[in-house]
Amino acid sequence: MRDRAFSVSPVWSSDFIPGKKKEMLRMFKVTASQLSAPSNRYSIPILADSENERSEWVRVLSELHEILRKRHSGDRSVYMLKEACDSSLPLIKTTQTATIIDHKRIALGNEEGLFIVHVTIDEIIRVGDMKHIHQIELIPHGQMVAVISGRRHHVQLFPMSALDGRKTDVHKLVETKGCQTMTSGTVCQGAHTCLCVARKSHVFCYELFQSKKISHRKFKELQTPTNVQWMAIFGEQLCIGFQSGFLRYPLKREGIPYRMLHSHDPTLSFIARQPVDALCAIEISSIEYLLCFKSIGIYTDSRGLRSRPAELMWPATPTYCRYNAPYLSVYSENAVDIFDVNSTEWIQTVPLKKMEMNLYFPNQMIVRSKQVFPRLDSKRRYSFRVPKGKGLPPKAL
């Protein structure tokens, strides 16, 4: 409604909107430039219960828009979508996981393998002969890449130089068989590279080394109350999300985990009474966190008690969240909603259906899959490189 092109009006037969004649009398349309992507003006027809209700909706929405306009509450969008790859490329439609390497390259994983797409020169490189890629984790401090791959979901590590198409050795973490997620970071003030891998309710913590070859040392094994749903490293601690809760575990020293949602706070007891999935936790400051569940976002302090009365309410049921300070992107079936975690304001909606991932460049780029839009120009042609001796690229690409 902050969009300058926003308008609301009854639907007329001249609008060529399909519907019965009786329904037309109860329909109105909302028009704005942000309702489609790529961004252009677009109208959505809405059916009210009666003619009177239609008139009331048109009046209320028009008045509200005028109030926002007078208050100079303009569009505050923080992300603008641009197509990085030709949407007709089959690889995009089958992508299961992705990450951005730099401003020119995107890593995409699917059932066929791991691929690097050079978005500026329209070239695709296949990395190794791995298949069934479930997650890609860049580890820049250690100049490594970790992937969860194969039908048995093992973690495999290889040097970042492999992303340029060079032939390299792959280091497999055998005991990670059946894992569902992983996260990486540094500990001891950046002196050591750490990789944490979750398998059901167990978490394996490894220190990684690279000289001529990659090696590892397991230094800790953790047990969580239920299956791990999300993980991240905050400083010297591993934050783990599971159903109805979050815990912070010390990584390089012994100690009990810290509850991030304390049961002694009566205002938070409803989370435990109605089990809800954990999406992510955000470290807003050294003394405040935002805990995101599938039903709500709650601000807590370092003791696990509520720090703000305000809560984040999702416009639609989320599938997952991603954070790029200070903005939280909340994914749902039909859109991505953007929140400013400091002000708690809902500031933008990106209307793309069935989004599978989001990854950000510093210049605010979003990678999307599943929903594609036709290009007006001719299809781009991609050259394809595979490692020496690996044969032809998969037909599906």
PDB file of C-alpha atoms in Angstrom, residues 28 241 262 271:
ATOM      1  CA  PHE A  28     -13.008  -5.231  -6.842  1.00  0.00           C
ATOM      2  CA  GLY A 241      17.056 -24.957  16.922  1.00  0.00           C
ATOM      3  CA  HIS A 262      13.270 -20.049  29.363  1.00  0.00           C
ATOM      4  CA  ILE A 271       5.502 -22.258  22.807  1.00  0.00           C
TER       5      ILE A 271
END
